[in-house]
Structures are given as C-alpha cells and as structure tokens.
Short mmCIF file of C-alpha atoms and ligand atoms in Angstrom, two decimals:
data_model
loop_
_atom_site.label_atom_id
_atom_site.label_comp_id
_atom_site.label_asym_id
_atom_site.label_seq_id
_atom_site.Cartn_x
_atom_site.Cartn_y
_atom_site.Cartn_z
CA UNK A 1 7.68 25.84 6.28
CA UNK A 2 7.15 29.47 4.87
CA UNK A 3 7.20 30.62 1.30
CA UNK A 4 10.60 29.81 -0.08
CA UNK A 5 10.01 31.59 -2.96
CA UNK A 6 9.01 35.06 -0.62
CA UNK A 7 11.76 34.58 1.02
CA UNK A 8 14.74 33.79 -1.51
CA UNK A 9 12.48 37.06 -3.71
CA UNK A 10 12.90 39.54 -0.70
CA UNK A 11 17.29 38.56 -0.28
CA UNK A 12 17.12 39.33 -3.73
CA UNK A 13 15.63 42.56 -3.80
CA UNK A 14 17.46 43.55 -0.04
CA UNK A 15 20.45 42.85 -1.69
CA UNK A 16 21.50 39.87 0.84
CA UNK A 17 22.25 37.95 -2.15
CA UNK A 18 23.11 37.82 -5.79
CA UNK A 19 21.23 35.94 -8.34
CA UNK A 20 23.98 34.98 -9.68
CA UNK A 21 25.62 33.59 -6.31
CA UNK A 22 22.69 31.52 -5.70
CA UNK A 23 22.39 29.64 -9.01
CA UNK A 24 26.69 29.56 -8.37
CA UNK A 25 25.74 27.54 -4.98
CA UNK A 26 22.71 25.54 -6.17
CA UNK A 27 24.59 24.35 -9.45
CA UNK A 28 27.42 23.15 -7.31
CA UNK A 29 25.13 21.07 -4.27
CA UNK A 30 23.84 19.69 -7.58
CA UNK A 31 27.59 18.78 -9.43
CA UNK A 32 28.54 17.26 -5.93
CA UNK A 33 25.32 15.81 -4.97
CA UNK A 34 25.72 11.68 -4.02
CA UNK A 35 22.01 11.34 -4.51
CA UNK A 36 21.82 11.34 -8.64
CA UNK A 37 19.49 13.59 -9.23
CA UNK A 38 21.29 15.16 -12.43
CA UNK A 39 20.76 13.83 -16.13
CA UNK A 40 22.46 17.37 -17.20
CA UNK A 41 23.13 20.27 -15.42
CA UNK A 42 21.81 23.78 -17.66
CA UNK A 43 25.38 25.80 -16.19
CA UNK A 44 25.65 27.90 -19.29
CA UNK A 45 21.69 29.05 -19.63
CA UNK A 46 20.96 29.67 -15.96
CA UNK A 47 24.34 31.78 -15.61
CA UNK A 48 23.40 33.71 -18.38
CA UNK A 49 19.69 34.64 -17.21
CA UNK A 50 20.90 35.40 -13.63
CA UNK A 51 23.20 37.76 -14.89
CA UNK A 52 20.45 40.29 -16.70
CA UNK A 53 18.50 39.21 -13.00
CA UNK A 54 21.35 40.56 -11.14
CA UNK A 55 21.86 44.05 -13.78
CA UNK A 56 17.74 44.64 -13.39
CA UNK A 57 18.35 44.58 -9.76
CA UNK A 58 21.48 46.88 -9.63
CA UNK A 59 19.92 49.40 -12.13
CA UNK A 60 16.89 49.45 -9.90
CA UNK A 61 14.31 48.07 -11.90
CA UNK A 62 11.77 45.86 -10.35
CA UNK A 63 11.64 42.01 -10.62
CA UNK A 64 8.43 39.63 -10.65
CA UNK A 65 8.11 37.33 -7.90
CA UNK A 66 9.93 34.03 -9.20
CA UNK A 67 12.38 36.00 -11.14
CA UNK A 68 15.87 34.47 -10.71
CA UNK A 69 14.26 31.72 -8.37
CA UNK A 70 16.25 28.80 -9.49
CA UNK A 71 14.12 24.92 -10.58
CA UNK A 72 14.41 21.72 -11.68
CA UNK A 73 12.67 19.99 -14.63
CA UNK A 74 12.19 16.26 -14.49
CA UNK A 75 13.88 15.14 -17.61
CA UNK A 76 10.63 14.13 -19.25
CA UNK A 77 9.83 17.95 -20.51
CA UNK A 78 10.58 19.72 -23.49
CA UNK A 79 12.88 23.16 -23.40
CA UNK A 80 14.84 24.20 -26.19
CA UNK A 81 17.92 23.09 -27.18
CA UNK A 82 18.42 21.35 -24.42
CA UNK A 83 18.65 17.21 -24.26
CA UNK A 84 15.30 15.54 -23.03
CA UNK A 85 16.06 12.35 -22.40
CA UNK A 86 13.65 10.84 -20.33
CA UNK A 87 16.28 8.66 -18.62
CA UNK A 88 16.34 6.37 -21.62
CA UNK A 89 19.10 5.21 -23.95
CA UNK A 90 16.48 5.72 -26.94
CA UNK A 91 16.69 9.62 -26.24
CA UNK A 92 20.24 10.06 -24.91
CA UNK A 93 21.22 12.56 -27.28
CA UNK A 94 17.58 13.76 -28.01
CA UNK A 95 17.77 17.81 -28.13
CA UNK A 96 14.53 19.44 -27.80
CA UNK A 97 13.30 21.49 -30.68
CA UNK A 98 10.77 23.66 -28.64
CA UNK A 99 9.74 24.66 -25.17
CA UNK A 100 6.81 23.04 -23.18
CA UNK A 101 3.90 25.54 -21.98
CA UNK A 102 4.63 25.05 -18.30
CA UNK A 103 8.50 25.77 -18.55
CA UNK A 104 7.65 28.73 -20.88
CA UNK A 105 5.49 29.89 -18.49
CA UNK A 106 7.78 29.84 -16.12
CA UNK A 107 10.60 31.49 -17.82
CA UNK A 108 8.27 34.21 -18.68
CA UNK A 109 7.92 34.75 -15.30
CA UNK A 110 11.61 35.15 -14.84
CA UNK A 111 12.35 31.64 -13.06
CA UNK A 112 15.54 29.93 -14.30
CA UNK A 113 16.21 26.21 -15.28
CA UNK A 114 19.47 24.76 -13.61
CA UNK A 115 18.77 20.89 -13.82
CA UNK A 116 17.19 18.10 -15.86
CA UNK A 117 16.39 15.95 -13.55
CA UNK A 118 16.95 12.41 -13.04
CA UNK A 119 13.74 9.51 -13.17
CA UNK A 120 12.14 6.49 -14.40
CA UNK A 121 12.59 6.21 -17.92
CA UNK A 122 8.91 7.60 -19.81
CA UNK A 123 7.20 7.58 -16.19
CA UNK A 124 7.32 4.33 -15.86
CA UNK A 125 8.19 3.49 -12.61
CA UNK A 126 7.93 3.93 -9.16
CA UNK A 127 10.99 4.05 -7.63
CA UNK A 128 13.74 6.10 -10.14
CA UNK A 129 15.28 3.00 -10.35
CA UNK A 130 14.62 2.46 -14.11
CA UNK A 131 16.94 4.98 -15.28
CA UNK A 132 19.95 4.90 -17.45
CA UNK A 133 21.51 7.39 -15.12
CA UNK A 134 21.69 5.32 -12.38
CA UNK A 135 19.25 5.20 -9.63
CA UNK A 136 18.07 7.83 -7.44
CA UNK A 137 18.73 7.72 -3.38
CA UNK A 138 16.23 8.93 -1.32
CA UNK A 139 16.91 12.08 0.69
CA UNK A 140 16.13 10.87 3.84
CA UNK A 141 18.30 7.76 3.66
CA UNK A 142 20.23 7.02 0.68
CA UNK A 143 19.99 3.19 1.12
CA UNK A 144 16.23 3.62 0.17
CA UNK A 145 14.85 4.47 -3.60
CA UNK A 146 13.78 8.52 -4.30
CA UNK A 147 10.21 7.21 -5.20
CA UNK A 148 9.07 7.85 -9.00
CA UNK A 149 8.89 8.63 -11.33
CA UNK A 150 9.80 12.26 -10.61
CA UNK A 151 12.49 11.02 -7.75
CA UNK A 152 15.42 13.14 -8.57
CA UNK A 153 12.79 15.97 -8.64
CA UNK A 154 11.47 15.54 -4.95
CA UNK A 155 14.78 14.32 -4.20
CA UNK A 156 16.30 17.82 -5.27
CA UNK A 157 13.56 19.76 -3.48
CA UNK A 158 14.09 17.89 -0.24
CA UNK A 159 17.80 18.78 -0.47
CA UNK A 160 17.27 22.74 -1.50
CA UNK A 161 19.31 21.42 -4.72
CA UNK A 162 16.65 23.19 -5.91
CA UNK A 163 14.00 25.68 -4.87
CA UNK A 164 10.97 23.45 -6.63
CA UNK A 165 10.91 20.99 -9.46
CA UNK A 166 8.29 20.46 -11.89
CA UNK A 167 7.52 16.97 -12.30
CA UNK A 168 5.03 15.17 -14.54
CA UNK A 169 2.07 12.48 -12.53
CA UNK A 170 0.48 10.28 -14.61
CA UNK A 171 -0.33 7.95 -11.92
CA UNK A 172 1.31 9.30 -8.55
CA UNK A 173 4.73 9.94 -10.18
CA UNK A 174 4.66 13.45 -8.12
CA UNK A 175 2.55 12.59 -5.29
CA UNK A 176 4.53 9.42 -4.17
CA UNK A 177 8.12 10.28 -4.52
CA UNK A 178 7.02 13.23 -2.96
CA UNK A 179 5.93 11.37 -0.04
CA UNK A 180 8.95 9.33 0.17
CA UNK A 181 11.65 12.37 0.67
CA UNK A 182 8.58 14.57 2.47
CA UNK A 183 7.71 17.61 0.72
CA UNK A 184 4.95 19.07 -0.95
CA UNK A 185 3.60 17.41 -4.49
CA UNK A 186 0.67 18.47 -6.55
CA UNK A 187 -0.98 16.72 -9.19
CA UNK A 188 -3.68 19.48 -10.45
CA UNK A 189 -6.63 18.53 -11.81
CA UNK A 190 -6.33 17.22 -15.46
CA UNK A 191 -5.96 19.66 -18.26
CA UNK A 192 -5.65 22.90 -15.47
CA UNK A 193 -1.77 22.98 -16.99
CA UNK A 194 -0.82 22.15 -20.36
CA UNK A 195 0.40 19.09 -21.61
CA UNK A 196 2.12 20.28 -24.49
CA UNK A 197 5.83 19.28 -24.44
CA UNK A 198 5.66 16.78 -21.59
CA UNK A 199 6.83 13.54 -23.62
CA UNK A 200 3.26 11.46 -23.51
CA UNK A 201 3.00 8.39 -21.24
CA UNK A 202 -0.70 7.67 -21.04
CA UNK A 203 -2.21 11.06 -22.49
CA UNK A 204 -5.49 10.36 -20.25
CA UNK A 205 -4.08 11.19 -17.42
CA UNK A 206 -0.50 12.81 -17.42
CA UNK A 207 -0.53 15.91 -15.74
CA UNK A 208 2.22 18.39 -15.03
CA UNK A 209 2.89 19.11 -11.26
CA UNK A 210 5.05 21.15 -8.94
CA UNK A 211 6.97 19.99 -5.72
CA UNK A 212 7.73 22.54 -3.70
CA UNK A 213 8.60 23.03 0.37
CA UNK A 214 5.31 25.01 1.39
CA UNK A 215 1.80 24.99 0.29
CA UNK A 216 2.30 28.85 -0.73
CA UNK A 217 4.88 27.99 -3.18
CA UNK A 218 2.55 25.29 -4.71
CA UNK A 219 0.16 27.61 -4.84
CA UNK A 220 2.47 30.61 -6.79
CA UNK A 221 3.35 28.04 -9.42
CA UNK A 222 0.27 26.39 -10.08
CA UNK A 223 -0.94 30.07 -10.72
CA UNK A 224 1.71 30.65 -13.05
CA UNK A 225 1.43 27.65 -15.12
CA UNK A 226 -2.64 26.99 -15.33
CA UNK A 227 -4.51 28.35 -18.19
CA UNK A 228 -5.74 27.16 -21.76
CA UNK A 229 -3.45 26.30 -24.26
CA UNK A 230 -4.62 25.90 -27.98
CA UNK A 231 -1.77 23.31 -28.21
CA UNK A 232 -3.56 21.44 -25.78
CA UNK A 233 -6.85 20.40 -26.83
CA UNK A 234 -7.27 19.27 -22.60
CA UNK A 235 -6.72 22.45 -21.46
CA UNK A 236 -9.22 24.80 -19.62
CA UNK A 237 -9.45 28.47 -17.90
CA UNK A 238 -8.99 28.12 -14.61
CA UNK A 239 -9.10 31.27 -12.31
CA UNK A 240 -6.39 32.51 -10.25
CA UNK A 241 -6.05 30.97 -6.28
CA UNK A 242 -5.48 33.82 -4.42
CA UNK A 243 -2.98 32.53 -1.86
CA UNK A 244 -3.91 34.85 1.24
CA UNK A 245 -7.33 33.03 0.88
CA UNK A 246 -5.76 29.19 1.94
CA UNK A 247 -5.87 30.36 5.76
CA UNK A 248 -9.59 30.41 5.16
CA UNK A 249 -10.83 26.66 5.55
CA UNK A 250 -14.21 27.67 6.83
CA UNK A 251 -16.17 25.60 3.60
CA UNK A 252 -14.23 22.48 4.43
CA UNK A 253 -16.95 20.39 7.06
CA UNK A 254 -16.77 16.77 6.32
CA UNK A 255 -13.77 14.97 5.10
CA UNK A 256 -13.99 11.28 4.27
CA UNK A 257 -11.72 8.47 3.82
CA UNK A 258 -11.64 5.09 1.67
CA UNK A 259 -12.08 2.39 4.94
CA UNK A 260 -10.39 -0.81 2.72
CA UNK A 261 -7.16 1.42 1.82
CA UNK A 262 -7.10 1.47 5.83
CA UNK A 263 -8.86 -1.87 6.79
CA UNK A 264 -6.07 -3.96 4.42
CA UNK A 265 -3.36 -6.44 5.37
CA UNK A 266 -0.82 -4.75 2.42
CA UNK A 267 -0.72 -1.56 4.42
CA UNK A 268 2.30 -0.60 6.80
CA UNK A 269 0.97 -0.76 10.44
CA UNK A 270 2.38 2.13 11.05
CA UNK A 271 1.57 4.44 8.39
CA UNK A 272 -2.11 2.87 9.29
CA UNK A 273 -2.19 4.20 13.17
CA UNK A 274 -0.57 7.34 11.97
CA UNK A 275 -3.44 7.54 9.51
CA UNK A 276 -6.31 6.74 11.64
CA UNK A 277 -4.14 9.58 14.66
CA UNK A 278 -4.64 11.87 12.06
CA UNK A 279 -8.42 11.28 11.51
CA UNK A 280 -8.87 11.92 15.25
CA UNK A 281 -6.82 15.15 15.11
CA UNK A 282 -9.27 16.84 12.22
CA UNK A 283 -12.01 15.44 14.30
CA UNK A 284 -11.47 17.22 17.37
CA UNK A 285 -11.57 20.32 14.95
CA UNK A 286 -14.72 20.15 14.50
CA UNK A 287 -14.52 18.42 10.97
CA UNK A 288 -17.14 15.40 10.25
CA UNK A 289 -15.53 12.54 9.35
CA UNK A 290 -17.32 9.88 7.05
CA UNK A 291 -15.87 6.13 6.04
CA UNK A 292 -16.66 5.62 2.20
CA UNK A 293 -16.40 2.52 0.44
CA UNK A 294 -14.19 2.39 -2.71
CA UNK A 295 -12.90 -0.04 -5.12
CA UNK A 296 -10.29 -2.11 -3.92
CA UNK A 297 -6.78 -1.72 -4.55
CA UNK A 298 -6.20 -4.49 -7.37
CA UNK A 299 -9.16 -3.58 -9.39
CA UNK A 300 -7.48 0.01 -9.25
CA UNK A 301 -3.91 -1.13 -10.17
CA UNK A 302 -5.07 -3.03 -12.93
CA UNK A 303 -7.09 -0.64 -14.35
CA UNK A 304 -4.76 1.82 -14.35
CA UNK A 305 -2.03 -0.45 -15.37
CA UNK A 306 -4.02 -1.61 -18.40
CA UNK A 307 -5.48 2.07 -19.78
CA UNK A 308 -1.78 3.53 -18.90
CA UNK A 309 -0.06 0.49 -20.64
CA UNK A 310 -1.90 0.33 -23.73
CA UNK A 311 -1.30 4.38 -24.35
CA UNK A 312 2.07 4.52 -23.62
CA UNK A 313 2.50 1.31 -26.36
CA UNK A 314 0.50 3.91 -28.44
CA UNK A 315 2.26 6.95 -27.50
CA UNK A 316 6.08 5.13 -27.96
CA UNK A 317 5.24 3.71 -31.40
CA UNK A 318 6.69 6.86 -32.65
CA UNK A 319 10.22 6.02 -31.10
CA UNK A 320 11.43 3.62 -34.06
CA UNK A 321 14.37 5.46 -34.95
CA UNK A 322 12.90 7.30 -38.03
CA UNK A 323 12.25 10.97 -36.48
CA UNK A 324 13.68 10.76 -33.32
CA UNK A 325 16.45 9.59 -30.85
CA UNK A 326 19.26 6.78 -31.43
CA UNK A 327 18.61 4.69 -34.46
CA UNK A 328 20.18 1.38 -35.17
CA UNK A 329 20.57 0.05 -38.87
CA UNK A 330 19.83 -3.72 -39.75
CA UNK A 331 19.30 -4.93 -43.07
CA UNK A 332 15.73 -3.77 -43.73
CA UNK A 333 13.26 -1.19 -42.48
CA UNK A 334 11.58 -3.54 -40.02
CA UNK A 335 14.69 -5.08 -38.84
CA UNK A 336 16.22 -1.34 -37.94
CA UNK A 337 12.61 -0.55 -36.37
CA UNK A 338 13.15 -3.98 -34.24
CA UNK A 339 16.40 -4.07 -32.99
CA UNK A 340 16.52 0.08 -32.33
CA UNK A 341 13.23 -0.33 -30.07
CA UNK A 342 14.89 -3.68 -28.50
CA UNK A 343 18.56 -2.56 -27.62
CA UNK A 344 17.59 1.11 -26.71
CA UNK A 345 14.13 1.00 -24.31
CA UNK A 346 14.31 -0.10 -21.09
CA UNK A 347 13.16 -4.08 -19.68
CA UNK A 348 10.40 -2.34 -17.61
CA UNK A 349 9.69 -0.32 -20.40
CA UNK A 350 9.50 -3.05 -23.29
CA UNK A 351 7.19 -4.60 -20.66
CA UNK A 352 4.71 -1.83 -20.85
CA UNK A 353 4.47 -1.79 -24.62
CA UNK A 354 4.02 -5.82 -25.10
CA UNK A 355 1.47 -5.39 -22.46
CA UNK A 356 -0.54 -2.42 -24.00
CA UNK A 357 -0.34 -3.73 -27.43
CA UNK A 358 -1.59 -7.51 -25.72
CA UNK A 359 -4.81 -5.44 -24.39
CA UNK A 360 -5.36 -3.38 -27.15
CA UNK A 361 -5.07 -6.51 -30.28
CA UNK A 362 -7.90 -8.16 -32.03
CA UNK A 363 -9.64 -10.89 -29.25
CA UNK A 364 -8.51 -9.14 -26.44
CA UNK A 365 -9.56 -5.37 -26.60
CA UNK A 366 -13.57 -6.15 -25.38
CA UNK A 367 -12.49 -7.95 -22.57
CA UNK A 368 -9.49 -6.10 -20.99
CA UNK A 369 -9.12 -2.22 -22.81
CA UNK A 370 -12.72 -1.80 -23.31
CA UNK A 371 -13.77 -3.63 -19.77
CA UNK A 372 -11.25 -1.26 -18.25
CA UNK A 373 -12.63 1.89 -19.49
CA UNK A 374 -15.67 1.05 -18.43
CA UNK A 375 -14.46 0.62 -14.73
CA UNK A 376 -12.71 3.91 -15.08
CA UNK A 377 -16.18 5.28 -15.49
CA UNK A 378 -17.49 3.47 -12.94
CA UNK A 379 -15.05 4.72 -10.05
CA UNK A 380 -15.41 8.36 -11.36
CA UNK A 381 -19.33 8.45 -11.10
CA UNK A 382 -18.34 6.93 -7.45
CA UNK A 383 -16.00 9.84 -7.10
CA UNK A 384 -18.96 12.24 -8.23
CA UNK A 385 -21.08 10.71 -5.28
CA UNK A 386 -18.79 10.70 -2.47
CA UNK A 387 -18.23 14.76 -3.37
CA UNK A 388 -21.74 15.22 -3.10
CA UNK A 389 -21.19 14.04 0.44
CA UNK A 390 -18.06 14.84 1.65
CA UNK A 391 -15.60 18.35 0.82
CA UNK A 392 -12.34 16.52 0.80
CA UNK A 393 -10.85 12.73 0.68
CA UNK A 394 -7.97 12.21 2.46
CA UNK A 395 -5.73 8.68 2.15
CA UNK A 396 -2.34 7.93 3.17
CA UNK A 397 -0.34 7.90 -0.28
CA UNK A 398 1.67 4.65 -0.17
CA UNK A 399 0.42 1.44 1.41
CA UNK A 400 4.26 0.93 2.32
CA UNK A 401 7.81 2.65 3.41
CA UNK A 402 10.01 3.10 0.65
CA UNK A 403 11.80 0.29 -0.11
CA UNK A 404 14.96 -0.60 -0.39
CA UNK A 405 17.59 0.11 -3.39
CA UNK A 406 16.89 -3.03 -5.67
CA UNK A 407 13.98 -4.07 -4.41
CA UNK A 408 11.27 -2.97 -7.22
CA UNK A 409 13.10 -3.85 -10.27
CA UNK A 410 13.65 -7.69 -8.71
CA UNK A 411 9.23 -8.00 -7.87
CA UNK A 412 7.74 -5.59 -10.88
CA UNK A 413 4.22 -6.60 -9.76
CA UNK A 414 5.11 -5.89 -5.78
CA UNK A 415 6.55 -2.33 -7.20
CA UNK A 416 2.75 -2.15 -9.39
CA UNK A 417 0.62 -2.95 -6.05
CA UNK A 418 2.36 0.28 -4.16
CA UNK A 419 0.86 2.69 -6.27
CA UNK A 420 -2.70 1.19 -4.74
CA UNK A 421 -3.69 5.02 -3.46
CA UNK A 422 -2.50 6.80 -6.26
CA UNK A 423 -3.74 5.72 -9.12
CA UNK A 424 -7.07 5.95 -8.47
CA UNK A 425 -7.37 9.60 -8.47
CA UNK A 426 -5.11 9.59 -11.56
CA UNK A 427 -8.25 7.90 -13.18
CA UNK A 428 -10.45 10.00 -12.01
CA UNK A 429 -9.03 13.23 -13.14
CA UNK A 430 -9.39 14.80 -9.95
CA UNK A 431 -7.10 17.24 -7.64
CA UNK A 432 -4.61 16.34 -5.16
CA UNK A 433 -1.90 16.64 -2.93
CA UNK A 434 0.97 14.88 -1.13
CA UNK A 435 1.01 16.93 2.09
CA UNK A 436 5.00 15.82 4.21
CA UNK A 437 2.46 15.51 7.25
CA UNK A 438 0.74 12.60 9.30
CA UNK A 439 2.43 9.00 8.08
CA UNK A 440 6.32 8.53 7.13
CA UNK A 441 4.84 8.61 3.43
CA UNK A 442 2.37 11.74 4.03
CA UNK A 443 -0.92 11.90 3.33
CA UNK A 444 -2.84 12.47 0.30
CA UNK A 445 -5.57 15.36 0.14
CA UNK A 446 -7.97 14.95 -2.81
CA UNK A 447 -10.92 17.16 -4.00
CA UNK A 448 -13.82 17.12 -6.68
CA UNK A 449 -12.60 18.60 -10.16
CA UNK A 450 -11.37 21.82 -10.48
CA UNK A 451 -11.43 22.06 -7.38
CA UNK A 452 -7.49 22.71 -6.60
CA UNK A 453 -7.73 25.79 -4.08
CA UNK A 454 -9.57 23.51 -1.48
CA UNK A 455 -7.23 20.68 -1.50
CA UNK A 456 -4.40 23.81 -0.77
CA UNK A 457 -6.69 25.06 1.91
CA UNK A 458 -6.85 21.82 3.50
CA UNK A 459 -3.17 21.22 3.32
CA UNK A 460 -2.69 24.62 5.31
CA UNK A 461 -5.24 23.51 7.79
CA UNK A 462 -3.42 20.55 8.48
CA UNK A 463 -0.14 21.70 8.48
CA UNK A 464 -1.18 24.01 11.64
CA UNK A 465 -3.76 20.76 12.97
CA UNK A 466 -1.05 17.72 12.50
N1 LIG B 1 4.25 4.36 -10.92
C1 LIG B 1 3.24 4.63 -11.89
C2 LIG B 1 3.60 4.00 -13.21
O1 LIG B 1 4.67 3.47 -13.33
C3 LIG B 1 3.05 6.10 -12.07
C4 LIG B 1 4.11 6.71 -12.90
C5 LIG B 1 3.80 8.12 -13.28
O2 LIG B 1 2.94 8.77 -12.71
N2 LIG B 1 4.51 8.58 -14.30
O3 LIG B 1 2.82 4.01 -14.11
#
C-alpha cells in the first residue's frame, strides 16, 4: 500500500476533503467500533485543532505534511490533560500533567490525537486481553485476541480507525500485534526516540514505535519523532532517512535467519513453509542466504521475562497511592500501600512484580538477575557477530496464529513462550520491523544498531519480492 499520509495530505490541500470532516468520520468508526480499541476518545481537542487546519487551508497558507493527519496513542503515553491510564484500575482517573517527546513531536508537526487506545495494562501482555476495558478483537476475526500489548493500536490501524498509532515495544508489544491484524510495526533501535512520558515497563528496553499501513509512512514518523532528548538520558542524534532512498536496496547481499526458530516443534507448520517460501523468493533475487545459530527460545523468554520483570517491580513501586492514581485508605501507611497495590493492579500484573522483586531479593539476585544480564550480553555480542556476516536477519514474528479470545489469560506461561522471536531483539537493542508479508503473522526484518533505514529498505524490497 502507498503513503497514506501523501495521500490523505494531497485531499487536504486539493480540497477533496475537510480536516475537519475526516477527524468527524474517524471519531465516529471509532465511537461505533465492536473491536474495543477506545479507552477515551480526545472529541473536544482533535475538533478544535482541525478547525485552525481547515482556516490555514481556506486562507491559503501552506500546511506541513502530517498536519491534520489524524492518530492514535496507545494509552500507555503521556499528553496533557488528558487521562493515561494504561488500561489499569490503578490509573483510571490518572490525568497527565505533561506531554511525552514523541506526541509533542508530533503535534508540532501538526498531526492530531483522536484516541487513547486500548491494551494490556503497563505492557504486560501479549494479547490486549489484560485490560480493564475489556479485551481487544482482532481485526481480521474478532473471535481471535488484537495481539499486545499495543492491540487496540494495530487493531485501529488495520481498520483506518486511524491513520497510524504510536505504540510502545518493550518486548514485541508493536511488532506482534502488528503481525496479528497485518500492518506495518516498528520498534526503532533503542534510545533513536525518546522515552520520556511513555509510563516505564522495563526502562532497558521500552521503545516507542509507529504502526502504520506502508513502509513510507513508517518512515515519515520515525523521522519526525527521532532525535536527542535531554529528558532522556538514552537518547541519541540520529540522521534523517530520506524516504526516496528505501527503493535503493543495492547494500543489502546476504540475509540470514535463526535455523532453531524454524527447525522447532512450537512453531505453526504453516507459518514455517511460508517462512522457508519466503527464503527461496529473496534467493532467487540474488540475495545470499546464511542459517545462523541462536539461542533457543526458552533461554530467550526467560531472560527477558526475568530483566523485564524485575524493572517493571522497580518501575511500579511508585504506584502506592501516595503521588499518583486511585488510593485506598486502611488503618496505617503500609496497610493503604497494601491493599491500594492489591485491589487496583491487575492478576497478570501483580504476577510481574512478585516475580521481579523474587529475582531481584537477597539469595536470589547472583543466580537469576545477575545470571540474566550476563546472558543478555552474551546474545548481543552474538548479535554483533552475525552483523559482521550477514546485512539483515529476518524471522517469522510469532511461533503461532493468534489465539483465541481467552486463551492467554487461562495458560500465562503458553501466552510467555509466544513472544519466543520477539524478545530477543528487544534485548539486544537492535532495529526491526513487522512487515504484513510472507506468514499469517508477517515476518520480522531486523538490522545491526542504528541501523533503521536498512531494515525499511528491506521491507520495500520485499513488499515488491513477496
Ligand atoms: N508480551 C511481552 C510482555 O508482556 C511484551 C510486552 C511489551 O512489549 N510491552 O512483556
């Protein structure tokens, strides 16, 4: 698919439509939508700012590229006096006292917020099933989950609720629920887009990432929302991708893929010929294709599961009740602290935190946090190697279809495994794409650091190859 953004940009400017109109339509797809995208809909705001859109455009003035271009924010970001509730009872009536650098960037650039969007509660999930909101149906088939975390996000997308969604991957939370309703999800390399005012899951590797319907649209709002940010200690300068430069794959000659994500009984059959039909299909290109060897999926999982829980029991020890959220009185300090963290997070969540803080207490940090760090360095001095022999790594991104409504919140540990090709990269800090091409799930185009323009060049080259 072409440029949405080009195109909605030019009906703007030729007059075919009204800013206003559109945000009119989108708003009500999203009121009416069965799918459950919405935690809160941003009517008022995104009415307002279309109007001076529409006026700039009547008096003749010119208007930026995503100006008026209506987008979703998973409900995990910070913008300004609106509620951020991260799909949790603790933050239901949470109002956000600032902005986050990615949305601000964004506005800047003229784009207007219409949605907070529906997900797992913190991140933590993979399914948008763990959500007080109810959970999100997938686009394709509304018997099936919307993938997650970011799920009403892609979900939206999919649907043109919205034109793209910003969504936050701290572990495949934009890469996989892209995959399940098939459309484009980027997780950047970490600390190319700022942190700052994306509520913290596991701070080592949250990242904020677009889902869009084209790789050109990815590729206009990764621009806009790169850069340093002194509020963001992570943050680097990263130059500008020029997007007429993505047809231009000519430095991409060996692409190589993990053979035990393929050569493993957990993975779908189908999405496993589709994979390996794929492989042949960049081959006859003239691409060289090389087999690596990689960690296996549980040592990934757990690795990531263990760094990821014991930050976010870090991260959420701020959530007592004292500066932010609901708070429930008892008859002393650490009673209220107990029973507002107990009645108002989440059983997957509370499962995260007793977890972290296990692997993070006296007797037990040397042999799980500490051994798990030093695996983390492990796989990304294997990463470093394999770049210094191949340009890009491609892998399906699920091991399996998505499943059923219900289904992840009955086998938690089942719901953990299916992140196997994910998480991985997550650890390693590195670029990559969901691509709605090659398995029922996509496929997953990764790339050394900083390297984000050649995973978008690769994901045009397939797009015209697949
Ligand atoms: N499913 C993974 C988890 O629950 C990833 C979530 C995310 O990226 N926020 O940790």
């Amino acid at each position: 698919m072409a440029s949405q953004i080009r195109k909605i940009h030019q009906q703007l400017l030729d007059k075919e439509i009204s800013c206003t109109g559109l945000i009119q339509e989108k708003l009500s797809l999203l009121k009416t939508n069965s799918n459950n995208t919405v935690n809160s809909l941003l009517e008022h705001v995104a009415l307002e700012l279309a109007a001076k859109v529409d006026t700039k455009i009547k008096n003749g003035e010119a208007i930026g590229l995503l100006e008026g271009i209506p987008f979703g924010i998973k409900d995990v970001f910070m913008l300004q006096g609106t509620t951020a509730t991260a799909s949790s009872n603790m933050l239901k009536n949470y109002k956000s006292a600032y902005t986050a650098t990615a949305i601000q960037k964004l506005l800047d650039a003229g784009a207007i917020p219409i949605v907070k969007e529906n997900c797992d509660s913190f991140g933590h999930g993979s399914s948008s099933e763990n959500t007080i909101f109810g959970a999100v149906k997938n686009a394709i088939n509304h018997n099936l989950v919307g993938g997650g975390s970011s799920g009403g996000s892609a979900v939206n997308v999919a649907k043109d609720y919205t034109v793209f969604s910003i969504g936050g991957d701290t572990g495949g939370s934009v890469r996989q629920p892209a995959g399940y309703n098939r459309v484009y999800g980027l997780k950047p390399t970490y600390g190319r887009i700022s942190r700052y005012g994306l509520m913290a899951y596991a701070s080592s590797t949250d990242c904020v990432g677009p889902i869009a319907k084209s790789v050109e649209d990815i590729c206009i709002l990764l621009n806009v929302m790169s850069g340093k940010d002194v509020k963001d200690q992570t943050t680097y300068a990263s130059a500008e991708i020029n997007d007429a430069s993505l047809s231009n794959h000519s430095n991409i000659k060996t692409v190589g893929y993990f053979k035990n994500f393929i050569e493993n009984e957990a993975i779908d059959p189908k999405i496993k010929t589709d994979f390996l039909t794929a492989i042949e299909k960049i081959k006859a290109q003239g691409i060289a294709i090389k087999a690596l060897d990689f960690f296996n999926s549980d040592i990934l999982v757990s690795t990531y599961y263990t760094l990821a829980m014991a930050e976010t029991a870090s991260n959420l020890s701020r959530l007592d009740g004292s500066n932010y959220g609901n708070r429930i009185d008892d008859k002393n300090l650490k009673e209220s602290y107990a029973i507002t963290r107990s009645e108002n997070f989440s059983e997957e969540t509370k499962r995260r935190i007793i977890g972290g803080n296990q692997v993070l207490s006296q007797g037990f940090s040397d042999e799980i946090y500490l051994k798990s760090l030093a695996i983390r360095d492990a796989i990304s001095e294997n990463f470093e190697k394999d770049f210094k022999e191949v340009d890009i790594i491609l892998s399906p991104v699920t091991p399996i279809t998505p499943p059923n409504i219900g289904e992840s919140l009955k086998n938690p540990h089942a719901m953990y495994l299916s992140d196997a090709y994910t998480v991985g990269f997550s650890l390693g800090q590195l670029p990559t794409l969901t691509t709605p091409q090659g398995t029922e799930t996509g496929l997953q185009i990764t790339a050394a650091k900083n390297n984000d323009e050649l995973v978008l060049k690769f994901a045009n080259f397939l797009k015209n190859t697949l």
